[in-house]
Amino acid sequence: MHYSTLPDNRAARDPDGHAISDGRHWLTNVTLLERVQAAAGQLHGLGIGPGDVVALELRNRPEFVVLLFAAWRIGATVTPVNPALTPTEVDRQLADSDARLLVVDGDAAPAIVPTLHVSDIAHEPVDPGPKPHSDQSAIALLIYTSGTTGTPKGVMLDHANLDAMTAMGEAALEMTATDRSLLILPLFHVNGIVVSVLTPLRAGGSVVIADRFNPRTFFATIESVRPTFFSAVPTIYSMLAALPDEVKPDTSSVRFAVCGAAPASAELLARFENRYGFPLLEGYGLSEGTCGSTINPVSGVRKAGTVGIPFPGQELRILDPDGNEVAQGENGDVVVRGPNVMRGYLGRADDTAAVIVNGWLRTGDVGHLDADGYLSLVGRSKEMIIRGGENIYPKEIEDVLAGEPAVLEAAVIGVPDPTWGEIVVAYVQPRPGSTIDLQQLEERCATHLSKYKRPKTIHVLDALPKNAVGKIDKKALRGTRMPSGQPA
């Protein structure tokens, strides 16, 4: 399947069937096709063509999906932009991706490329526009994720990746045309695009794009739009599980929910399922693998505390540092292989070669397999912090902190938090003879970092602990109990 023609196929098969909704109004399959044709013609008229990159800095809304299909129809690539990024971070992504156009829905700061407001997107096609492109090797998505160096990298996912991943998801989740997704995760994440939008649309189902998640109104939305599934992160399930006992919603439409992006405790999964009456399927994946690598099955044994078994069509191994498979139950590096593995990092051949070896994607995570092939994750070889499903890499924050003249060195770690999973905590060492102004340091973070990346607490130490080779010892920092700190 090529997603440039999915709207055409749906319109031909079921013209008046529901496709996309904002929770208030539906786009039928025919209306979706017309909107896609109109937007594609408009993009084409602006000089956007095959291989060009269109950046979407949009909140969750139907226009995001329309523009996805419109760009793919004319052979263009889409790079989703987190609306919470600072102007500096946005420009960095636009420059790295060589974007030709930025579409926004708010009062965005001036960008380094031409900008189009979403309200100016055409709704009615003047003509059918160019014939839909069908090259499976064309790059469909550029998903930006930070690396261990702190520099964001563009994950290149082609149409063959999307085709493979959504086929795997359709099979593993037993999805049919009767399914309806409730999208609550951000569309700048590959999870939101692949699991909550493309997979149900591929299966002939429909998608409701919800307003920003609010635990107090979430179940009212469930009762109103009657989804059969949704995907979320453990933080959301923790918030819902903590609602007052008198909250007893009608969840009879929901077949299952997917839990991913960060580890969830077996206790949380059991507590949630027992209360609300539908299963949580914990899964695991990463952008470089087009979202998903393992998941607990809809039908069959679900093992709480594991992230399930590989999606059909994928292989998974656990390797020792020498690249040899370890024995069952032993911890090692998790590697995966399949047609869902990315094409590589944009413009970063060395980084690509470091993580894709003989077709196997080195995930950077550590885990083990049980006798039934279920994967348990025990840690991350990278230092990534996951706050509420958002991936945060310490190096980027450390570089910002170290840019303050009074700071000699900085170290950032993740600290467990019952709500967010992890929060960011920073340690800084002053330069000799200098005094660190914490308020000034916080202001610097606010200027250079998105809100979710900013340290919750900044501690000033006379000296940061070092290991035998002179590197900052973060293990020692994690074991340190600080009597005081500056909340950010």
GROMACS .gro file of C-alpha atoms in nm:
model
  488
    1MET     CA    1   0.000   0.000   0.000
    2HIS     CA    2   0.115   0.354  -0.075
    3TYR     CA    3  -0.038   0.621   0.144
    4SER     CA    4  -0.055   0.874  -0.138
    5THR     CA    5  -0.359   0.685  -0.270
    6LEU     CA    6  -0.524   0.569   0.054
    7PRO     CA    7  -0.781   0.856   0.048
    8ASP     CA    8  -0.874   0.759  -0.312
    9ASN     CA    9  -0.918   0.395  -0.216
   10ARG     CA   10  -1.134   0.476   0.085
   11ALA     CA   11  -1.353   0.717  -0.114
   12ALA     CA   12  -1.406   0.459  -0.388
   13ARG     CA   13  -1.489   0.182  -0.141
   14ASP     CA   14  -1.712   0.372   0.105
   15PRO     CA   15  -1.780   0.732  -0.009
   16ASP     CA   16  -1.994   0.838   0.286
   17GLY     CA   17  -1.803   0.645   0.553
   18HIS     CA   18  -1.646   0.830   0.845
   19ALA     CA   19  -1.274   0.907   0.815
   20ILE     CA   20  -1.149   1.186   1.043
   21SER     CA   21  -1.321   1.386   1.315
   22ASP     CA   22  -1.224   1.660   1.558
   23GLY     CA   23  -1.484   1.525   1.801
   24ARG     CA   24  -1.750   1.762   1.667
   25HIS     CA   25  -1.753   1.728   1.288
   26TRP     CA   26  -1.668   1.436   1.058
   27LEU     CA   27  -1.483   1.430   0.730
   28THR     CA   28  -1.630   1.152   0.519
   29ASN     CA   29  -1.402   0.955   0.292
   30VAL     CA   30  -1.509   1.165  -0.008
   31THR     CA   31  -1.462   1.490   0.183
   32LEU     CA   32  -1.120   1.378   0.302
   33LEU     CA   33  -1.016   1.303  -0.056
   34GLU     CA   34  -1.140   1.642  -0.176
   35ARG     CA   35  -0.952   1.819   0.104
   36VAL     CA   36  -0.636   1.622   0.024
   37GLN     CA   37  -0.664   1.701  -0.347
   38ALA     CA   38  -0.717   2.071  -0.272
   39ALA     CA   39  -0.418   2.091  -0.038
   40ALA     CA   40  -0.200   1.890  -0.276
   41GLY     CA   41  -0.284   2.126  -0.560
   42GLN     CA   42  -0.206   2.424  -0.338
   43LEU     CA   43   0.131   2.281  -0.231
   44HIS     CA   44   0.209   2.200  -0.595
   45GLY     CA   45   0.124   2.558  -0.689
   46LEU     CA   46   0.368   2.683  -0.425
   47GLY     CA   47   0.646   2.491  -0.599
   48ILE     CA   48   0.653   2.190  -0.367
   49GLY     CA   49   0.738   1.870  -0.552
   50PRO     CA   50   0.892   1.525  -0.517
   51GLY     CA   51   1.164   1.511  -0.253
   52ASP     CA   52   1.081   1.850  -0.104
   53VAL     CA   53   1.019   1.875   0.270
   54VAL     CA   54   0.709   2.032   0.424
   55ALA     CA   55   0.727   2.109   0.799
   56LEU     CA   56   0.406   2.093   1.003
   57GLU     CA   57   0.416   2.288   1.330
   58LEU     CA   58   0.057   2.208   1.425
   59ARG     CA   59  -0.140   2.100   1.723
   60ASN     CA   60  -0.350   1.787   1.688
   61ARG     CA   61  -0.616   1.868   1.429
   62PRO     CA   62  -0.766   1.710   1.114
   63GLU     CA   63  -0.565   1.945   0.891
   64PHE     CA   64  -0.247   1.771   1.002
   65VAL     CA   65  -0.374   1.444   0.854
   66VAL     CA   66  -0.498   1.618   0.539
   67LEU     CA   67  -0.157   1.775   0.486
   68LEU     CA   68   0.019   1.443   0.544
   69PHE     CA   69  -0.172   1.284   0.259
   70ALA     CA   70  -0.147   1.596   0.043
   71ALA     CA   71   0.232   1.610   0.072
   72TRP     CA   72   0.265   1.237   0.001
   73ARG     CA   73   0.033   1.271  -0.299
   74ILE     CA   74   0.284   1.502  -0.470
   75GLY     CA   75   0.589   1.304  -0.358
   76ALA     CA   76   0.694   1.540  -0.078
   77THR     CA   77   0.824   1.453   0.268
   78VAL     CA   78   0.668   1.571   0.596
   79THR     CA   79   0.868   1.664   0.903
   80PRO     CA   80   0.645   1.718   1.209
   81VAL     CA   81   0.758   1.999   1.440
   82ASN     CA   82   0.679   2.006   1.810
   83PRO     CA   83   0.485   2.331   1.872
   84ALA     CA   84   0.654   2.356   2.213
   85LEU     CA   85   0.999   2.405   2.059
   86THR     CA   86   1.169   2.741   2.089
   87PRO     CA   87   1.222   2.943   1.769
   88THR     CA   88   1.589   2.844   1.779
   89GLU     CA   89   1.499   2.476   1.795
   90VAL     CA   90   1.243   2.513   1.515
   91ASP     CA   91   1.493   2.686   1.288
   92ARG     CA   92   1.749   2.415   1.358
   93GLN     CA   93   1.505   2.146   1.243
   94LEU     CA   94   1.402   2.348   0.938
   95ALA     CA   95   1.764   2.400   0.838
   96ASP     CA   96   1.869   2.040   0.893
   97SER     CA   97   1.572   1.903   0.698
   98ASP     CA   98   1.609   2.166   0.423
   99ALA     CA   99   1.236   2.234   0.454
  100ARG     CA  100   1.076   2.436   0.175
  101LEU     CA  101   0.762   2.536   0.367
  102LEU     CA  102   0.640   2.560   0.728
  103VAL     CA  103   0.268   2.529   0.808
  104VAL     CA  104   0.161   2.673   1.144
  105ASP     CA  105  -0.164   2.719   1.334
  106GLY     CA  106  -0.067   2.985   1.586
  107ASP     CA  107   0.124   3.309   1.611
  108ALA     CA  108   0.453   3.142   1.534
  109ALA     CA  109   0.777   3.338   1.536
  110PRO     CA  110   0.926   3.426   1.197
  111ALA     CA  111   1.104   3.121   1.056
  112ILE     CA  112   1.389   3.077   0.810
  113VAL     CA  113   1.151   2.936   0.544
  114PRO     CA  114   0.822   3.060   0.395
  115THR     CA  115   0.531   3.010   0.634
  116LEU     CA  116   0.168   2.925   0.559
  117HIS     CA  117  -0.109   2.947   0.818
  118VAL     CA  118  -0.331   2.644   0.840
  119SER     CA  119  -0.641   2.864   0.800
  120ASP     CA  120  -0.521   2.945   0.448
  121ILE     CA  121  -0.512   2.581   0.335
  122ALA     CA  122  -0.744   2.526   0.039
  123HIS     CA  123  -1.055   2.315   0.102
  124GLU     CA  124  -1.189   2.263  -0.248
  125PRO     CA  125  -0.979   2.137  -0.537
  126VAL     CA  126  -0.954   2.350  -0.849
  127ASP     CA  127  -0.843   2.041  -1.041
  128PRO     CA  128  -0.744   1.687  -0.938
  129GLY     CA  129  -0.378   1.792  -0.931
  130PRO     CA  130  -0.080   1.575  -1.019
  131LYS     CA  131  -0.113   1.201  -1.044
  132PRO     CA  132  -0.036   1.050  -0.700
  133HIS     CA  133   0.323   0.940  -0.656
  134SER     CA  134   0.381   0.574  -0.581
  135ASP     CA  135   0.754   0.535  -0.512
  136GLN     CA  136   0.780   0.315  -0.200
  137SER     CA  137   1.142   0.422  -0.149
  138ALA     CA  138   1.050   0.792  -0.124
  139ILE     CA  139   1.094   0.941   0.223
  140ALA     CA  140   0.753   0.990   0.380
  141LEU     CA  141   0.847   1.120   0.726
  142LEU     CA  142   1.144   1.291   0.885
  143ILE     CA  143   1.097   1.238   1.259
  144TYR     CA  144   1.346   1.433   1.469
  145THR     CA  145   1.484   1.275   1.781
  146SER     CA  146   1.780   1.380   1.993
  147GLY     CA  147   2.089   1.159   1.998
  148THR     CA  148   2.327   1.098   2.283
  149THR     CA  149   2.530   1.393   2.158
  150GLY     CA  150   2.229   1.614   2.218
  151THR     CA  151   2.203   1.712   1.851
  152PRO     CA  152   1.864   1.622   1.700
  153LYS     CA  153   1.878   1.375   1.412
  154GLY     CA  154   1.625   1.328   1.135
  155VAL     CA  155   1.497   0.970   1.121
  156MET     CA  156   1.418   0.891   0.757
  157LEU     CA  157   1.110   0.671   0.722
  158ASP     CA  158   1.011   0.582   0.367
  159HIS     CA  159   0.673   0.467   0.240
  160ALA     CA  160   0.786   0.104   0.254
  161ASN     CA  161   0.857   0.150   0.627
  162LEU     CA  162   0.507   0.290   0.686
  163ASP     CA  163   0.349   0.017   0.475
  164ALA     CA  164   0.531  -0.256   0.670
  165MET     CA  165   0.469  -0.109   1.015
  166THR     CA  166   0.100  -0.044   0.964
  167ALA     CA  167   0.048  -0.392   0.817
  168MET     CA  168   0.218  -0.534   1.126
  169GLY     CA  169   0.002  -0.320   1.353
  170GLU     CA  170  -0.316  -0.412   1.170
  171ALA     CA  171  -0.238  -0.781   1.219
  172ALA     CA  172  -0.111  -0.764   1.577
  173LEU     CA  173  -0.399  -0.544   1.697
  174GLU     CA  174  -0.657  -0.743   1.500
  175MET     CA  175  -0.784  -0.421   1.349
  176THR     CA  176  -1.084  -0.403   1.116
  177ALA     CA  177  -1.305  -0.145   0.949
  178THR     CA  178  -1.518  -0.133   1.264
  179ASP     CA  179  -1.234   0.013   1.470
  180ARG     CA  180  -1.224   0.375   1.574
  181SER     CA  181  -0.913   0.534   1.719
  182LEU     CA  182  -0.914   0.816   1.970
  183LEU     CA  183  -0.596   1.017   1.914
  184ILE     CA  184  -0.463   1.178   2.231
  185LEU     CA  185  -0.086   1.158   2.172
  186PRO     CA  186   0.080   1.443   1.981
  187LEU     CA  187   0.102   1.410   1.605
  188PHE     CA  188   0.465   1.523   1.606
  189HIS     CA  189   0.541   1.177   1.750
  190VAL     CA  190   0.562   0.875   1.523
  191ASN     CA  191   0.335   0.685   1.766
  192GLY     CA  192   0.050   0.930   1.712
  193ILE     CA  193   0.087   0.918   1.334
  194VAL     CA  194   0.137   0.544   1.288
  195VAL     CA  195  -0.065   0.378   1.565
  196SER     CA  196  -0.354   0.620   1.607
  197VAL     CA  197  -0.401   0.745   1.248
  198LEU     CA  198  -0.244   0.543   0.967
  199THR     CA  199  -0.310   0.193   1.100
  200PRO     CA  200  -0.685   0.235   1.162
  201LEU     CA  201  -0.730   0.422   0.833
  202ARG     CA  202  -0.548   0.141   0.652
  203ALA     CA  203  -0.786  -0.111   0.809
  204GLY     CA  204  -1.088   0.090   0.690
  205GLY     CA  205  -1.159   0.235   1.034
  206SER     CA  206  -1.191   0.593   1.152
  207VAL     CA  207  -1.003   0.842   1.372
  208VAL     CA  208  -1.125   1.096   1.626
  209ILE     CA  209  -0.868   1.364   1.706
  210ALA     CA  210  -0.926   1.471   2.065
  211ASP     CA  211  -0.857   1.802   2.229
  212ARG     CA  212  -0.556   1.824   2.458
  213PHE     CA  213  -0.566   1.545   2.716
  214ASN     CA  214  -0.750   1.634   3.035
  215PRO     CA  215  -0.808   1.352   3.288
  216ARG     CA  216  -1.127   1.521   3.413
  217THR     CA  217  -1.293   1.520   3.069
  218PHE     CA  218  -1.128   1.218   2.908
  219PHE     CA  219  -1.392   0.960   2.987
  220ALA     CA  220  -1.670   1.195   2.880
  221THR     CA  221  -1.498   1.195   2.540
  222ILE     CA  222  -1.483   0.814   2.548
  223GLU     CA  223  -1.856   0.798   2.615
  224SER     CA  224  -1.929   1.054   2.344
  225VAL     CA  225  -1.721   0.931   2.048
  226ARG     CA  226  -1.717   0.557   2.137
  227PRO     CA  227  -1.364   0.463   2.027
  228THR     CA  228  -1.254   0.101   2.015
  229PHE     CA  229  -0.894   0.182   2.114
  230PHE     CA  230  -0.647   0.454   2.199
  231SER     CA  231  -0.274   0.479   2.261
  232ALA     CA  232  -0.113   0.667   2.549
  233VAL     CA  233   0.188   0.685   2.779
  234PRO     CA  234   0.209   0.557   3.139
  235THR     CA  235   0.173   0.910   3.281
  236ILE     CA  236  -0.175   0.935   3.129
  237TYR     CA  237  -0.278   0.598   3.268
  238SER     CA  238  -0.146   0.698   3.611
  239MET     CA  239  -0.359   1.014   3.603
  240LEU     CA  240  -0.669   0.822   3.499
  241ALA     CA  241  -0.611   0.551   3.760
  242ALA     CA  242  -0.592   0.821   4.028
  243LEU     CA  243  -0.935   0.969   3.950
  244PRO     CA  244  -1.186   0.969   4.239
  245ASP     CA  245  -1.366   0.641   4.304
  246GLU     CA  246  -1.701   0.791   4.201
  247VAL     CA  247  -1.576   0.822   3.842
  248LYS     CA  248  -1.735   0.516   3.679
  249PRO     CA  249  -1.741   0.572   3.301
  250ASP     CA  250  -1.900   0.360   3.031
  251THR     CA  251  -1.599   0.208   2.853
  252SER     CA  252  -1.789  -0.071   2.677
  253SER     CA  253  -1.679   0.048   2.332
  254VAL     CA  254  -1.307   0.012   2.410
  255ARG     CA  255  -1.146  -0.316   2.303
  256PHE     CA  256  -0.799  -0.224   2.434
  257ALA     CA  257  -0.555   0.058   2.489
  258VAL     CA  258  -0.187   0.064   2.399
  259CYS     CA  259   0.070   0.170   2.658
  260GLY     CA  260   0.411   0.270   2.528
  261ALA     CA  261   0.689   0.531   2.501
  262ALA     CA  262   0.807   0.463   2.857
  263PRO     CA  263   0.810   0.169   3.101
  264ALA     CA  264   0.492   0.103   3.299
  265SER     CA  265   0.473  -0.097   3.620
  266ALA     CA  266   0.280  -0.423   3.631
  267GLU     CA  267   0.090  -0.280   3.927
  268LEU     CA  268  -0.033   0.018   3.724
  269LEU     CA  269  -0.145  -0.204   3.437
  270ALA     CA  270  -0.338  -0.438   3.668
  271ARG     CA  271  -0.494  -0.154   3.868
  272PHE     CA  272  -0.610   0.025   3.553
  273GLU     CA  273  -0.753  -0.287   3.388
  274ASN     CA  274  -0.937  -0.393   3.702
  275ARG     CA  275  -1.094  -0.052   3.740
  276TYR     CA  276  -1.193   0.034   3.384
  277GLY     CA  277  -1.254  -0.309   3.235
  278PHE     CA  278  -1.038  -0.315   2.923
  279PRO     CA  279  -0.682  -0.440   2.873
  280LEU     CA  280  -0.371  -0.226   2.844
  281LEU     CA  281  -0.132  -0.370   2.587
  282GLU     CA  282   0.218  -0.263   2.681
  283GLY     CA  283   0.449  -0.233   2.383
  284TYR     CA  284   0.794  -0.110   2.293
  285GLY     CA  285   0.956   0.062   2.001
  286LEU     CA  286   1.139   0.367   1.878
  287SER     CA  287   1.126   0.614   1.593
  288GLU     CA  288   1.408   0.437   1.414
  289GLY     CA  289   1.186   0.129   1.394
  290THR     CA  290   0.882   0.323   1.267
  291CYS     CA  291   0.728   0.312   1.614
  292GLY     CA  292   0.675  -0.048   1.729
  293SER     CA  293   0.892  -0.357   1.776
  294THR     CA  294   0.706  -0.560   2.041
  295ILE     CA  295   0.360  -0.566   2.195
  296ASN     CA  296   0.152  -0.784   2.425
  297PRO     CA  297  -0.112  -0.960   2.215
  298VAL     CA  298  -0.479  -0.862   2.200
  299SER     CA  299  -0.573  -1.230   2.203
  300GLY     CA  300  -0.356  -1.465   2.400
  301VAL     CA  301  -0.129  -1.428   2.698
  302ARG     CA  302  -0.047  -1.078   2.818
  303LYS     CA  303   0.246  -1.068   3.057
  304ALA     CA  304   0.247  -0.762   3.282
  305GLY     CA  305   0.597  -0.631   3.335
  306THR     CA  306   0.701  -0.730   2.983
  307VAL     CA  307   0.663  -0.533   2.660
  308GLY     CA  308   0.538  -0.838   2.474
  309ILE     CA  309   0.652  -1.028   2.168
  310PRO     CA  310   0.782  -0.899   1.833
  311PHE     CA  311   0.531  -0.766   1.582
  312PRO     CA  312   0.473  -1.013   1.297
  313GLY     CA  313   0.747  -0.969   1.039
  314GLN     CA  314   1.011  -0.848   1.285
  315GLU     CA  315   1.301  -1.031   1.446
  316LEU     CA  316   1.449  -0.949   1.784
  317ARG     CA  317   1.771  -1.062   1.948
  318ILE     CA  318   1.956  -0.998   2.274
  319LEU     CA  319   2.330  -0.959   2.226
  320ASP     CA  320   2.636  -0.939   2.448
  321PRO     CA  321   2.898  -0.665   2.396
  322ASP     CA  322   3.074  -0.885   2.138
  323GLY     CA  323   2.761  -0.921   1.929
  324ASN     CA  324   2.679  -1.279   2.030
  325GLU     CA  325   2.330  -1.387   2.133
  326VAL     CA  326   2.294  -1.439   2.506
  327ALA     CA  327   2.114  -1.724   2.678
  328GLN     CA  328   1.744  -1.706   2.755
  329GLY     CA  329   1.682  -1.482   3.056
  330GLU     CA  330   2.020  -1.308   3.032
  331ASN     CA  331   2.034  -0.932   2.991
  332GLY     CA  332   2.193  -0.781   2.684
  333ASP     CA  333   2.158  -0.522   2.410
  334VAL     CA  334   1.825  -0.532   2.229
  335VAL     CA  335   1.850  -0.536   1.848
  336VAL     CA  336   1.567  -0.565   1.595
  337ARG     CA  337   1.539  -0.633   1.223
  338GLY     CA  338   1.255  -0.597   0.974
  339PRO     CA  339   1.117  -0.390   0.687
  340ASN     CA  340   1.012  -0.128   0.942
  341VAL     CA  341   1.372  -0.027   1.023
  342MET     CA  342   1.447   0.328   0.912
  343ARG     CA  343   1.641   0.421   0.599
  344GLY     CA  344   1.887   0.603   0.824
  345TYR     CA  345   1.957   0.942   0.978
  346LEU     CA  346   1.938   1.232   0.734
  347GLY     CA  347   2.288   1.343   0.635
  348ARG     CA  348   2.451   1.132   0.907
  349ALA     CA  349   2.606   0.827   0.745
  350ASP     CA  350   2.838   0.756   1.039
  351ASP     CA  351   2.556   0.773   1.294
  352THR     CA  352   2.346   0.546   1.073
  353ALA     CA  353   2.628   0.291   1.039
  354ALA     CA  354   2.671   0.291   1.416
  355VAL     CA  355   2.310   0.186   1.485
  356ILE     CA  356   2.224  -0.029   1.181
  357VAL     CA  357   2.466  -0.319   1.152
  358ASN     CA  358   2.399  -0.590   0.890
  359GLY     CA  359   2.036  -0.483   0.884
  360TRP     CA  360   1.997  -0.504   1.262
  361LEU     CA  361   1.894  -0.189   1.449
  362ARG     CA  362   2.078  -0.138   1.775
  363THR     CA  363   1.813   0.012   1.999
  364GLY     CA  364   2.042   0.122   2.280
  365ASP     CA  365   1.815  -0.056   2.530
  366VAL     CA  366   1.897  -0.347   2.758
  367GLY     CA  367   1.665  -0.638   2.827
  368HIS     CA  368   1.605  -1.012   2.820
  369LEU     CA  369   1.368  -1.267   2.668
  370ASP     CA  370   1.174  -1.534   2.856
  371ALA     CA  371   1.100  -1.886   2.735
  372ASP     CA  372   0.796  -1.764   2.538
  373GLY     CA  373   0.984  -1.483   2.365
  374TYR     CA  374   0.841  -1.198   2.573
  375LEU     CA  375   1.079  -0.904   2.614
  376SER     CA  376   1.151  -0.740   2.949
  377LEU     CA  377   1.344  -0.413   2.949
  378VAL     CA  378   1.576  -0.350   3.241
  379GLY     CA  379   1.748  -0.027   3.146
  380ARG     CA  380   1.888   0.192   2.875
  381SER     CA  381   2.242   0.193   2.754
  382LYS     CA  382   2.186   0.553   2.655
  383GLU     CA  383   2.126   0.816   2.917
  384MET     CA  384   1.787   0.913   2.781
  385ILE     CA  385   1.532   1.050   3.026
  386ILE     CA  386   1.165   0.978   2.955
  387ARG     CA  387   0.933   1.236   3.108
  388GLY     CA  388   0.567   1.166   3.041
  389GLY     CA  389   0.655   0.988   2.720
  390GLU     CA  390   0.886   1.267   2.598
  391ASN     CA  391   1.242   1.161   2.522
  392ILE     CA  392   1.500   1.393   2.677
  393TYR     CA  393   1.874   1.364   2.634
  394PRO     CA  394   2.099   1.512   2.906
  395LYS     CA  395   2.372   1.641   2.674
  396GLU     CA  396   2.149   1.906   2.518
  397ILE     CA  397   2.053   2.042   2.861
  398GLU     CA  398   2.409   2.017   2.990
  399ASP     CA  399   2.533   2.224   2.696
  400VAL     CA  400   2.280   2.497   2.775
  401LEU     CA  401   2.376   2.502   3.144
  402ALA     CA  402   2.747   2.502   3.065
  403GLY     CA  403   2.693   2.801   2.838
  404GLU     CA  404   2.636   3.017   3.144
  405PRO     CA  405   2.968   3.197   3.214
  406ALA     CA  406   2.967   3.113   3.585
  407VAL     CA  407   2.922   2.738   3.524
  408LEU     CA  408   3.229   2.520   3.493
  409GLU     CA  409   3.058   2.184   3.442
  410ALA     CA  410   2.706   2.049   3.438
  411ALA     CA  411   2.548   1.706   3.469
  412VAL     CA  412   2.185   1.611   3.412
  413ILE     CA  413   2.010   1.293   3.523
  414GLY     CA  414   1.659   1.154   3.537
  415VAL     CA  415   1.501   1.098   3.877
  416PRO     CA  416   1.197   0.871   3.927
  417ASP     CA  417   0.868   1.056   3.965
  418PRO     CA  418   0.525   0.901   4.037
  419THR     CA  419   0.343   1.124   3.787
  420TRP     CA  420   0.586   1.181   3.502
  421GLY     CA  421   0.789   0.861   3.524
  422GLU     CA  422   1.108   1.066   3.540
  423ILE     CA  423   1.193   1.431   3.592
  424VAL     CA  424   1.503   1.623   3.495
  425VAL     CA  425   1.747   1.714   3.773
  426ALA     CA  426   2.064   1.912   3.709
  427TYR     CA  427   2.392   1.954   3.897
  428VAL     CA  428   2.626   2.241   3.824
  429GLN     CA  429   2.975   2.330   3.942
  430PRO     CA  430   3.079   2.698   3.953
  431ARG     CA  431   3.392   2.827   3.794
  432PRO     CA  432   3.664   2.916   4.047
  433GLY     CA  433   3.590   3.253   4.200
  434SER     CA  434   3.239   3.266   4.050
  435THR     CA  435   2.893   3.243   4.203
  436ILE     CA  436   2.609   3.085   4.008
  437ASP     CA  437   2.291   3.292   3.988
  438LEU     CA  438   2.021   3.023   3.979
  439GLN     CA  439   1.751   3.261   3.860
  440GLN     CA  440   1.969   3.366   3.569
  441LEU     CA  441   2.041   3.001   3.493
  442GLU     CA  442   1.668   2.922   3.488
  443GLU     CA  443   1.607   3.211   3.251
  444ARG     CA  444   1.874   3.073   3.019
  445CYS     CA  445   1.703   2.734   3.021
  446ALA     CA  446   1.367   2.899   2.944
  447THR     CA  447   1.522   3.072   2.644
  448HIS     CA  448   1.699   2.771   2.496
  449LEU     CA  449   1.494   2.468   2.604
  450SER     CA  450   1.135   2.355   2.563
  451LYS     CA  451   0.947   2.350   2.891
  452TYR     CA  452   0.949   1.972   2.927
  453LYS     CA  453   1.330   1.963   2.896
  454ARG     CA  454   1.398   2.220   3.169
  455PRO     CA  455   1.538   2.091   3.500
  456LYS     CA  456   1.287   2.056   3.780
  457THR     CA  457   1.568   2.119   4.026
  458ILE     CA  458   1.918   2.262   3.987
  459HIS     CA  459   2.175   2.180   4.255
  460VAL     CA  460   2.502   2.368   4.295
  461LEU     CA  461   2.796   2.151   4.402
  462ASP     CA  462   3.148   2.261   4.486
  463ALA     CA  463   3.271   1.980   4.261
  464LEU     CA  464   3.098   1.721   4.047
  465PRO     CA  465   3.201   1.361   4.126
  466LYS     CA  466   3.438   1.198   3.876
  467ASN     CA  467   3.526   0.840   3.799
  468ALA     CA  468   3.873   0.694   3.763
  469VAL     CA  469   3.919   0.823   3.409
  470GLY     CA  470   3.804   1.173   3.492
  471LYS     CA  471   3.447   1.154   3.357
  472ILE     CA  472   3.154   1.284   3.559
  473ASP     CA  473   3.017   0.997   3.766
  474LYS     CA  474   2.641   1.014   3.718
  475LYS     CA  475   2.591   0.695   3.914
  476ALA     CA  476   2.731   0.875   4.216
  477LEU     CA  477   2.496   1.168   4.151
  478ARG     CA  478   2.196   0.936   4.146
  479GLY     CA  479   2.293   0.810   4.487
  480THR     CA  480   2.333   1.161   4.628
  481ARG     CA  481   2.061   1.301   4.855
  482MET     CA  482   2.064   1.677   4.829
  483PRO     CA  483   1.954   1.880   5.129
  484SER     CA  484   1.862   2.176   4.913
  485GLY     CA  485   1.812   2.282   4.556
  486GLN     CA  486   1.646   2.537   4.342
  487PRO     CA  487   1.311   2.430   4.195
  488ALA     CA  488   1.285   2.540   3.836
   0.00000   0.00000   0.00000
